Coordinates of C-alpha atoms and ligand atoms in Angstrom, one line a residue:
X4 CA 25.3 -12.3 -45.6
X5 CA 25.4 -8.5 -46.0
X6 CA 28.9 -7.5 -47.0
X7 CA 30.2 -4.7 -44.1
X8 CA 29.8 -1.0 -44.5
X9 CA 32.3 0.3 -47.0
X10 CA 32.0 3.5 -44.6
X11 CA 34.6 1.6 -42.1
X12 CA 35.8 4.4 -39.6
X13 CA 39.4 4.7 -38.9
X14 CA 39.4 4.7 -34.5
X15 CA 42.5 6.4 -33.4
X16 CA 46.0 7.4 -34.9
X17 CA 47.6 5.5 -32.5
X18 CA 51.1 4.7 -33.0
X19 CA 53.8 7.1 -34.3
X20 CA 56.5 4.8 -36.1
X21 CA 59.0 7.2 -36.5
X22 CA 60.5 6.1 -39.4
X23 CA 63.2 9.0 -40.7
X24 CA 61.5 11.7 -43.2
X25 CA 58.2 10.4 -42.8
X26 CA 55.6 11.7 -40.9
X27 CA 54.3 8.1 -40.2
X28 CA 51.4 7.2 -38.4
X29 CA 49.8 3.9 -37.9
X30 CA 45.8 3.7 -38.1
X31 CA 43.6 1.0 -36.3
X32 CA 40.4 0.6 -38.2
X33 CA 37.3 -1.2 -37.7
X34 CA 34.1 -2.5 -40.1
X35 CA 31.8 -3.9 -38.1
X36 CA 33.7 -5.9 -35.8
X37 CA 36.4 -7.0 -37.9
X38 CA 39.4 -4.7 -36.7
X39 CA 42.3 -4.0 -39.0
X40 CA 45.4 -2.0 -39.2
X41 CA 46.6 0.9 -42.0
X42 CA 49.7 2.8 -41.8
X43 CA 49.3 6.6 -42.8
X44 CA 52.5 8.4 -44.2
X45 CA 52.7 12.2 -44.9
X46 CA 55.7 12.8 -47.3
X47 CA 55.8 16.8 -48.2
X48 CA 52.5 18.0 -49.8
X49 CA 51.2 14.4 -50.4
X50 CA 49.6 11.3 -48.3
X51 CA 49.9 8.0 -48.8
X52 CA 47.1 5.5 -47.0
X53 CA 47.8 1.5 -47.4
X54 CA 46.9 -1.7 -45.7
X55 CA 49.5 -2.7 -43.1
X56 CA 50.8 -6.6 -44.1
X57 CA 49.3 -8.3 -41.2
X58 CA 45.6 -6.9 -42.1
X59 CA 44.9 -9.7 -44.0
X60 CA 44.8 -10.3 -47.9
X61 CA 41.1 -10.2 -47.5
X62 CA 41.0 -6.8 -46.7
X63 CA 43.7 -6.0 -49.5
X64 CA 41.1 -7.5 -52.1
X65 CA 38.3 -6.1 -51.0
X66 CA 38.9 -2.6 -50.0
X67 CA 41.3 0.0 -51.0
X68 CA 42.3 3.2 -48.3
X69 CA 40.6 6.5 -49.9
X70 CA 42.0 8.7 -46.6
X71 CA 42.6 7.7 -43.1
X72 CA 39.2 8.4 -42.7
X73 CA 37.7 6.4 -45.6
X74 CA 38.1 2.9 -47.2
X75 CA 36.4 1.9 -50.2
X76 CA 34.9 -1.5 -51.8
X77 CA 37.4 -2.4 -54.5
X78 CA 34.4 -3.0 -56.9
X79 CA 32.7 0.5 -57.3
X80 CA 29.4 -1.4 -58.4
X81 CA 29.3 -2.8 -54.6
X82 CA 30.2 0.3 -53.4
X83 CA 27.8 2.7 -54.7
X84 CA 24.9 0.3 -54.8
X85 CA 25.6 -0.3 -50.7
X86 CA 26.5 3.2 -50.6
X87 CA 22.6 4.2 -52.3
X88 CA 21.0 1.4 -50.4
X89 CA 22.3 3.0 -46.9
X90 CA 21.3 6.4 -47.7
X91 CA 18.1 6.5 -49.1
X92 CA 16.6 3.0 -47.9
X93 CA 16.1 1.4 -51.2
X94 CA 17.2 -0.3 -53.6
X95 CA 18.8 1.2 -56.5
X96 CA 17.0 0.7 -60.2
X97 CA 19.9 0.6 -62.0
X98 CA 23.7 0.9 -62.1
X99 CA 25.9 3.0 -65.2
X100 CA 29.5 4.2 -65.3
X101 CA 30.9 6.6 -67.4
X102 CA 35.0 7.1 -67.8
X103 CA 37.1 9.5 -68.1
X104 CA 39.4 10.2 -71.1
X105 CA 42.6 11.5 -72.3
X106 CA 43.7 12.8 -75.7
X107 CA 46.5 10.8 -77.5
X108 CA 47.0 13.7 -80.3
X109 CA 45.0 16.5 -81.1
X110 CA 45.3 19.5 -78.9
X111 CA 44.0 22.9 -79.4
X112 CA 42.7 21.7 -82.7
X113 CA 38.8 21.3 -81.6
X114 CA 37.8 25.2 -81.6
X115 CA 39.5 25.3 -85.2
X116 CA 37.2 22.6 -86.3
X117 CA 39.6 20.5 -86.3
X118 CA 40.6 16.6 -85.4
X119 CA 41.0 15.3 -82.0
X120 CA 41.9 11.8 -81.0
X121 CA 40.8 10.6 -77.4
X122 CA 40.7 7.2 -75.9
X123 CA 38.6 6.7 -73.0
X124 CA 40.6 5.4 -70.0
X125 CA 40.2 2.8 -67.1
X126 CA 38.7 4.9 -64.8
X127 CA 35.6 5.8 -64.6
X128 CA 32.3 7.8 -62.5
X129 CA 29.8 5.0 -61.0
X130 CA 26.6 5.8 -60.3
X131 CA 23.6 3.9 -59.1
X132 CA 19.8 5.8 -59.2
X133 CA 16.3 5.6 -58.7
X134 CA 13.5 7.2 -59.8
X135 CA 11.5 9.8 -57.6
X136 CA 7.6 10.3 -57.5
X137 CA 8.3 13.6 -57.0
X138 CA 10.6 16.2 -58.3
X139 CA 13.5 16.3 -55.9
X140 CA 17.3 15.5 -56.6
X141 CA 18.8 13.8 -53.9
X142 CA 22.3 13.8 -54.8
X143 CA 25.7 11.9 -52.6
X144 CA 29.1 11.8 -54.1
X145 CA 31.2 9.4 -52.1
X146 CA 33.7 11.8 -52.5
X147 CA 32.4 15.1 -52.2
X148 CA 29.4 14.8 -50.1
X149 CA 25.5 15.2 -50.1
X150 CA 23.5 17.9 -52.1
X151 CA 19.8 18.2 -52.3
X152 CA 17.4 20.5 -54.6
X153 CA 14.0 20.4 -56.8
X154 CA 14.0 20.2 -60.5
X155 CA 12.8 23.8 -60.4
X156 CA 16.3 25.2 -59.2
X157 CA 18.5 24.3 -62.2
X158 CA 19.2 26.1 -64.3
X159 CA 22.1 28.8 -65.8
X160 CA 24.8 29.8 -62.9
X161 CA 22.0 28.7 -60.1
X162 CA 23.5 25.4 -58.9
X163 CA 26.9 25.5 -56.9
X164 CA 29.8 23.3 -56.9
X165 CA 29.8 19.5 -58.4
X166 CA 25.8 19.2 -58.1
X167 CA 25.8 21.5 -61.4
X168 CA 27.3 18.4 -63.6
X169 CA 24.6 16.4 -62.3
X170 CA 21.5 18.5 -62.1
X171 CA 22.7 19.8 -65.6
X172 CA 22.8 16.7 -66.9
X173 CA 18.9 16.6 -66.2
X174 CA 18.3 19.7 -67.2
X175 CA 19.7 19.2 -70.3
X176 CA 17.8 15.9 -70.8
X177 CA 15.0 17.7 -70.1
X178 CA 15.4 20.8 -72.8
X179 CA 15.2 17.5 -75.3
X180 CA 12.0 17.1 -74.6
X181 CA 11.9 14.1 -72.5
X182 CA 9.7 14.7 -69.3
X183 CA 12.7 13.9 -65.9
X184 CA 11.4 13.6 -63.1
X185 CA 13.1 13.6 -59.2
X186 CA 16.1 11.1 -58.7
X187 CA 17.9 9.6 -55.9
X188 CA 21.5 8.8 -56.7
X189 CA 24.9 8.0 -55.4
X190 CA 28.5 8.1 -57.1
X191 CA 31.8 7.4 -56.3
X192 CA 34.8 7.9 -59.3
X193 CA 38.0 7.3 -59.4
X194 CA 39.3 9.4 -62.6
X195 CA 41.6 12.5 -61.0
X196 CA 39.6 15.2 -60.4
X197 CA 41.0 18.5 -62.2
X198 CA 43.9 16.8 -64.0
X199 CA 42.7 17.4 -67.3
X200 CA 41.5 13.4 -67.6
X201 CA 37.7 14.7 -67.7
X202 CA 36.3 13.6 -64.2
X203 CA 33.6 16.2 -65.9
X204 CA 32.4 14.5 -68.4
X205 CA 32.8 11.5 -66.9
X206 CA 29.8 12.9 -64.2
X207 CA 27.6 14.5 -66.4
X208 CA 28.0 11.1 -69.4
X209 CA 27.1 9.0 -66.8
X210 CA 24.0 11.0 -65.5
X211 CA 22.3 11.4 -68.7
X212 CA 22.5 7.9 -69.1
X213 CA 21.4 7.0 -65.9
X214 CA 18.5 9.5 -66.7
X215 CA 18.0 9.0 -70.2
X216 CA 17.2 4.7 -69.2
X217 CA 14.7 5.9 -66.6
X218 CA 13.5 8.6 -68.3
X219 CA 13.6 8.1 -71.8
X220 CA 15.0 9.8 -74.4
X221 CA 17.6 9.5 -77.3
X222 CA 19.5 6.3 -78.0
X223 CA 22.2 8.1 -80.2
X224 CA 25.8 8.2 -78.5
X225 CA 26.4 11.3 -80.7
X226 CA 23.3 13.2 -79.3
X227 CA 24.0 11.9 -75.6
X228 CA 27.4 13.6 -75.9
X229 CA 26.2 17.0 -77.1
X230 CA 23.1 17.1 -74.4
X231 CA 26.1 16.5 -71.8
X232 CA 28.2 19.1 -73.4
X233 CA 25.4 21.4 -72.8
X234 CA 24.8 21.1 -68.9
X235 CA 28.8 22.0 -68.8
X236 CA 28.4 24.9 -71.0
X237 CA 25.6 25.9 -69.7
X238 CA 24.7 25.3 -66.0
X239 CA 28.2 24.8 -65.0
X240 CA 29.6 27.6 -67.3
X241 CA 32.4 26.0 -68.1
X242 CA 33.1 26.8 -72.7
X243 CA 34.4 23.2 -73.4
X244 CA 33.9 21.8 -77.0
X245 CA 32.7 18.3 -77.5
X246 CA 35.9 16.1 -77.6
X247 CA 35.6 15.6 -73.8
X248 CA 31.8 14.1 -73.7
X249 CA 32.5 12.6 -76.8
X250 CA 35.0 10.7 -76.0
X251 CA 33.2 9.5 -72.7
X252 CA 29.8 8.4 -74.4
X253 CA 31.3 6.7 -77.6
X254 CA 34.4 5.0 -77.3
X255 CA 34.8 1.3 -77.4
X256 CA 37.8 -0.7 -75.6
X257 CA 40.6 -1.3 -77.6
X258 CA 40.2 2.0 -79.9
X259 CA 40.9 5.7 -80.0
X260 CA 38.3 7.8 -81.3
X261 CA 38.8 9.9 -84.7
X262 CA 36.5 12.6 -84.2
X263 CA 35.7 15.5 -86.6
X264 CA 34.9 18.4 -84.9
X265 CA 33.5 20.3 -87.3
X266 CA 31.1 17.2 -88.8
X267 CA 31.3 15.5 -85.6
X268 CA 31.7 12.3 -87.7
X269 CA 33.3 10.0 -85.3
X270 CA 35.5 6.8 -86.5
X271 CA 36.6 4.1 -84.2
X272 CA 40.6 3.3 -84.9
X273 CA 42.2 0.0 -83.7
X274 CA 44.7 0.7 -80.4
X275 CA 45.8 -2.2 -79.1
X276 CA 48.9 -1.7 -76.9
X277 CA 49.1 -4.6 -75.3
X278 CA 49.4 -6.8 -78.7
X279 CA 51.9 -3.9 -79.5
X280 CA 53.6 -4.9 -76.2
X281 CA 53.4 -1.0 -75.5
X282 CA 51.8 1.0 -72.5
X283 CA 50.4 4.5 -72.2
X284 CA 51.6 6.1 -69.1
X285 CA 49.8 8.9 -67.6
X286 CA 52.3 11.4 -65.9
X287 CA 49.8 13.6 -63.7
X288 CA 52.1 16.5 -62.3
X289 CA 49.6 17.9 -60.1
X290 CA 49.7 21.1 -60.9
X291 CA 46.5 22.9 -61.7
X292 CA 45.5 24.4 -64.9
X293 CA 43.0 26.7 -63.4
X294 CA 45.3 29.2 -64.4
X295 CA 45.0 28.2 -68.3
X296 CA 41.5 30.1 -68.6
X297 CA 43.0 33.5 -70.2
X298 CA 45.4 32.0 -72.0
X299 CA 42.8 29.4 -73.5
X300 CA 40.2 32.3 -74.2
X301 CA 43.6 34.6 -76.0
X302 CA 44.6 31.2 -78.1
X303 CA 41.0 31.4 -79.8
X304 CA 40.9 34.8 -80.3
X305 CA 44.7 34.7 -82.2
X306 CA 42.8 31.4 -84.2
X307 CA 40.1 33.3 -85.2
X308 CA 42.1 36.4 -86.3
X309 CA 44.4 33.8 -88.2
X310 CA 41.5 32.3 -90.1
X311 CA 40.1 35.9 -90.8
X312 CA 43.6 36.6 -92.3
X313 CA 44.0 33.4 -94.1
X314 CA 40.4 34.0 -95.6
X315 CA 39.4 30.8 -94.3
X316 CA 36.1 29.2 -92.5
X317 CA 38.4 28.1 -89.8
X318 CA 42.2 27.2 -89.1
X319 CA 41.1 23.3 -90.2
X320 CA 40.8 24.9 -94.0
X321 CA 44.7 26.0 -94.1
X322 CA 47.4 24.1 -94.9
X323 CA 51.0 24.4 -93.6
X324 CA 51.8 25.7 -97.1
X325 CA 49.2 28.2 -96.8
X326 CA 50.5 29.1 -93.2
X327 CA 53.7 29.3 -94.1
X328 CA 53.2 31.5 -97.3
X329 CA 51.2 34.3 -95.5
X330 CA 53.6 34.5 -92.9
X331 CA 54.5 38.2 -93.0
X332 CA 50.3 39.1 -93.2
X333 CA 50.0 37.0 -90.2
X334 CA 52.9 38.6 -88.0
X335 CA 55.3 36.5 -86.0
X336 CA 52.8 35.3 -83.1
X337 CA 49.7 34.4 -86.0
X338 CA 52.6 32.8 -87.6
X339 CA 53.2 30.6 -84.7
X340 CA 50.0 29.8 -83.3
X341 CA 48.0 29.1 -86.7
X342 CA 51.1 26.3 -87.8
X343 CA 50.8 25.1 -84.4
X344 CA 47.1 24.0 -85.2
X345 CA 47.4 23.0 -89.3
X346 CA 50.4 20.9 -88.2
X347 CA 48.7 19.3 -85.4
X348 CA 45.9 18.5 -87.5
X349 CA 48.1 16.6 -90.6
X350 CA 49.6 14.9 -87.3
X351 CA 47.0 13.7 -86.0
X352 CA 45.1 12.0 -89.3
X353 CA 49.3 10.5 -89.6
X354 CA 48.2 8.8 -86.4
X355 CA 45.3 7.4 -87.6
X356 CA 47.4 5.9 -90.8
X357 CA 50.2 4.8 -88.9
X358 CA 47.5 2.8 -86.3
X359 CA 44.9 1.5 -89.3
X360 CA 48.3 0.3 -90.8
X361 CA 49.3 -1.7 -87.2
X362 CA 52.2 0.2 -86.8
X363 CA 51.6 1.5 -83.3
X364 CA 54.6 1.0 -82.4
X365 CA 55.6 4.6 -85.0
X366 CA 53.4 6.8 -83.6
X367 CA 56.1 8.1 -81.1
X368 CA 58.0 11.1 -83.1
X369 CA 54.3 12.1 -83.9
X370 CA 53.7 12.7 -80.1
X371 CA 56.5 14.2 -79.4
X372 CA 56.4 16.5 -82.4
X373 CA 52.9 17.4 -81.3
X374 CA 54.8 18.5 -77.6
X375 CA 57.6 20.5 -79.6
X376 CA 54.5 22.3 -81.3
X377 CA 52.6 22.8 -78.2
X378 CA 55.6 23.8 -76.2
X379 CA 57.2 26.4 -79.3
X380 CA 54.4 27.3 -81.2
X381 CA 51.7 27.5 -79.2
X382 CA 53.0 28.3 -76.1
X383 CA 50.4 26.3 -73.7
X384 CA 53.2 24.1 -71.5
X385 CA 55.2 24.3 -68.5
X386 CA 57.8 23.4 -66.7
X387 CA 56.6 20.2 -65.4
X388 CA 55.0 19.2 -68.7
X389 CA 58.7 19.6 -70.2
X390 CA 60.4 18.0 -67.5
X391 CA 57.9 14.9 -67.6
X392 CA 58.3 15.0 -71.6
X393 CA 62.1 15.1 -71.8
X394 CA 62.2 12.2 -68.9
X395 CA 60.0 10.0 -70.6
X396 CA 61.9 10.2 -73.5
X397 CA 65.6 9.6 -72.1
X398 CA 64.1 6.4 -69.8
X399 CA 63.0 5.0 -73.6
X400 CA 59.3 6.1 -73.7
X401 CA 59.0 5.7 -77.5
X402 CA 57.2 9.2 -77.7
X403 CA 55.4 12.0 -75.2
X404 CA 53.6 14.7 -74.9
X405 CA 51.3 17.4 -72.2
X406 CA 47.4 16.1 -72.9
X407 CA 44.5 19.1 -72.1
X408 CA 44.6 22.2 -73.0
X409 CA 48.1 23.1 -71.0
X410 CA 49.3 24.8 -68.2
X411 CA 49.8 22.4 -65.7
X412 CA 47.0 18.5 -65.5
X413 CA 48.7 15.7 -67.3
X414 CA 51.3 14.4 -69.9
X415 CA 51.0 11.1 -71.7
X416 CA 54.0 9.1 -72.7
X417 CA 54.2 5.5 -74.6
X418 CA 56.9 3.1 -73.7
X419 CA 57.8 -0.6 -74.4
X420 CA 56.3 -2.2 -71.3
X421 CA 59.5 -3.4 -70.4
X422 CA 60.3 0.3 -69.6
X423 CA 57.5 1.3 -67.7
X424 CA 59.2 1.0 -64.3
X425 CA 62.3 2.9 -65.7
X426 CA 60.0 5.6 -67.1
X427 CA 58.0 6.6 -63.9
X428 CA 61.4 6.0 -61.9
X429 CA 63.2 8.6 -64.1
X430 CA 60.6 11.1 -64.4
X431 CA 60.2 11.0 -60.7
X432 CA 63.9 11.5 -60.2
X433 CA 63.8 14.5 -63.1
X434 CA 61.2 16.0 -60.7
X435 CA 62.9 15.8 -57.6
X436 CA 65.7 17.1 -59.3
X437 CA 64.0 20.3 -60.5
X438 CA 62.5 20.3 -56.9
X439 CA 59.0 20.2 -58.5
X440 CA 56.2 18.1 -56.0
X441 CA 56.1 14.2 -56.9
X442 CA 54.2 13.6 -60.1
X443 CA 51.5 10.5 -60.0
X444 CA 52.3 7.8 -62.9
X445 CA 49.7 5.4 -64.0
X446 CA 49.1 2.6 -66.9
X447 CA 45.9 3.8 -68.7
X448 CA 44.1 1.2 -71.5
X449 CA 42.0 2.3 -73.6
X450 CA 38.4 1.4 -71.9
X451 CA 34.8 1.2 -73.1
X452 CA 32.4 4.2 -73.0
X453 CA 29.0 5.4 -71.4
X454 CA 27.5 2.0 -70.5
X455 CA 24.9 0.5 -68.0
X456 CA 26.3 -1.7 -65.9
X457 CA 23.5 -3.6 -63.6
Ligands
ADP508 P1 38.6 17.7 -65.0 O1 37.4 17.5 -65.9 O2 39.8 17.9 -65.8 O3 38.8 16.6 -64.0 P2 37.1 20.0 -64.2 O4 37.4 21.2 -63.4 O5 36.5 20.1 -65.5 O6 38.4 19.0 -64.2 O7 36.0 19.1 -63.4 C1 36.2 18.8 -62.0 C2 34.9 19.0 -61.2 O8 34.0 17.9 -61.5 C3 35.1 18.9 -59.7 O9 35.6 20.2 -59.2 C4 33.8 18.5 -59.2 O10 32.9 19.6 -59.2 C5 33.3 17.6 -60.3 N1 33.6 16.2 -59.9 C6 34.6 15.4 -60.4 N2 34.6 14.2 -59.7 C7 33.6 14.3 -58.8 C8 33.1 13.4 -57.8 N3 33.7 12.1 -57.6 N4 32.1 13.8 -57.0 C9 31.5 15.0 -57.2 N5 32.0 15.9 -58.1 C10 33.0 15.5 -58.9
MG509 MG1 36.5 18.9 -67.2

């Protein structure tokens, strides 16, 4: 038997339960003809959608509430392949996912040629496709809606909106060499969008290998990467370096990712929390660093006036001696930001000792130091990021620190698992307390890349 529409329509808000504080609503829902029930809450700026008890466990397992107006498959595979077949009649060829990624140390290090150290996390963009005869892109984004154009309309600051990480991806296949043709294909993710965790990446990784298996082209993770890099830079517009699609394409589960940005020489590091008995928490404080874009664009101009100073390729060349001793030709600021970045570097390749030694459980001070740095030096946190830090820390996270490039998106803390419940408790609490909007904590384990799934 067919399995129901994943599209199930919520009916009518019907009942308003009045519980105190809440603006609480309860939902009756139908797929098919199978009815069920969700309750709706609206707590200050955020909504909460779940599965009332008396739906059924059935439902529980196989669907989770997107919106009141939306429930998903559990299984993303089911759900975009129904999702494809629905929409454009057919079959899909092929199924891929691609995840997104955060940075356990590293930051601000990659434009100074530096060393980054991502891990790609459990969540991840799903897409299903198809090949075309002819050269139209029909595009549908379970989450963000339909877009349709030809081949012949991508290309630099000509495609709008989300469709540019995917028609870029193409393109960018396509200035390889490798002859892409029209596609159908559908896509549903579940990494954050705009938090700093790389739903980007994630979308244009897995498009170009969605295209590059239908299509052809280069088998090379390394080369994947940089072609996805380029529809971001490129059609989207968007200066990012190559940590990001890097991390997305070439990761493997179990590992972080030592990458070299100037060689791009990547080397896979053991990171095994769970034998460590140790989680990674993901602190997203919703706040958006859209406003980082100056600031990013004035830290690499103070790098590359540093490096000019320091008579150096590129910060990655200095030392903190060197930093230290040219203090008064580098001025108080230069000072600052260039031993934020030779610091972070020596940090991060003390990870990679500590973790090839099996001492995971001693890479805490390093992540915090890296926050201190990030926070003093460099000048690139906030608020939230501090307040999520210093929480983490007092509930017995073992070390923290803001992931991205600042501002606002996401801070990563590692606790025993035995604290997990007491850290996102606390920093919640520390939120409230500075009357900052509810941050979302999640468990993230390091995942496998790029891959093709069905
Ligand atoms: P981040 O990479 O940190 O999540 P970005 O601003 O770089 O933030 O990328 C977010 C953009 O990626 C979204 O605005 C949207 O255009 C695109 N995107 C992410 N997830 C999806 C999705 N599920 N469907 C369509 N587009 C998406
Ligand atoms: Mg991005």
């Amino acid at each position: 038997m067919r399995p129901p529409t994943p599209a199930a329509r919520c009916t009518t808000g019907t009942a308003r339960l009045g519980n105190p504080g809440y603006d609480d609503v309860l939902l009756m829902f139908s797929v098919g003809q199978v009815p069920g029930k969700l309750e709706c809450f609206a707590d200050g700026g955020s909504t909460m959608v779940r599965f009332v008890d008396d739906t059924g466990p059935e439902w529980s397992r196989r669907y989770r509430a997107m919106s009141t107006e939306r429930l998903a498959l559990t299984d993303p595979v089911e759900e975009v392949r129904i999702a494809f077949a629905e929409r454009f009649g057919r079959e899909p060829e092929g199924i891929w996912a691609a995840p997104g990624r955060a940075n356990l140390i590293g930051e601000h290090t990659d434009y100074n040629d530096g060393f980054v150290l991502p891990l790609a996390i459990d969540h991840r963009v799903t897409v299903a496709a198809a090949r075309r005869a002819d050269d139209r892109l029909r595009l549908l984004s379970l989450e963000k809606g339909e877009r349709e154009l030809t081949l012949s309309d991508i290309g630099p600051g000509l495609v709008e909106g989300w469709a540019g990480y995917v028609a870029g991806a193409m393109w960018s296949l396509a200035r390889e060499g490798v002859e892409v043709g029209g596609l159908d294909l559908a896509l549903t993710s579940d990494v954050p969008v705009g938090s700093g965790l790389s739903s980007s990446a994630a979308l244009e990784c897995a498009t170009v290998l969605a295209t590059r298996d239908l299509y052809g082209g280069p088998g090379d993770p390394g080369r994947l990467a940089l072609i996805a890099q380029r529809a971001e830079n490129e059609i989207v517009g968007v200066p990012s370096g190559i940590m990001d699609q890097m991390a997305s394409m070439a990761c493997i589960a179990g590992h972080v990712l030592l990458l070299d940005t100037r060689s791009l020489v990547a080397e896979q590091v053991p990171f095994d929390l769970d034998a460590a008995g140790l989680t990674l928490l993901v602190i997203d404080t919703g706040v958006s660093h859209a406003l980082a874009d100056g600031a990013y664009a004035e830290r690499r101009r103070a790098c590359e006036a540093a490096a000019r100073l320091l008579e150096v390729p590129a910060l990655r060349d200095a030392t903190e001696a060197d930093v230290a001793a040219a203090a008064d030709l580098l001025g108080e600021v230069l000072h600052r930001r260039a031993r934020h970045v030779v610091t972070e570097n020596a940090r991060v390749l003390e990870v990679v000792d500590r973790l090839r030694a099996g001492r995971l459980d001693a890479i805490g001070p390093l992540l915090t130091a890296s926050h201190v740095s990030l926070r003093d030096d460099y000048e690139v946190s906030a608020p939230e990021l501090d307040t999520a830090v210093e929480a983490a820390l007092r509930a017995g996270g073992l070390g923290a620190r803001m992931t991205g490039a600042g501002f606002g998106g996401c801070a990563l803390a590692l606790a025993p698992a035995a604290e997990v419940d007491a850290v996102a408790r606390i920093v919640t609490a520390a939120f409230a307390g500075q009357g900052f909007r509810a941050p979302t904590v999640f468990a993230v384990h390091p995942a496998h890349g790029a891959r093709r799934l069905a």
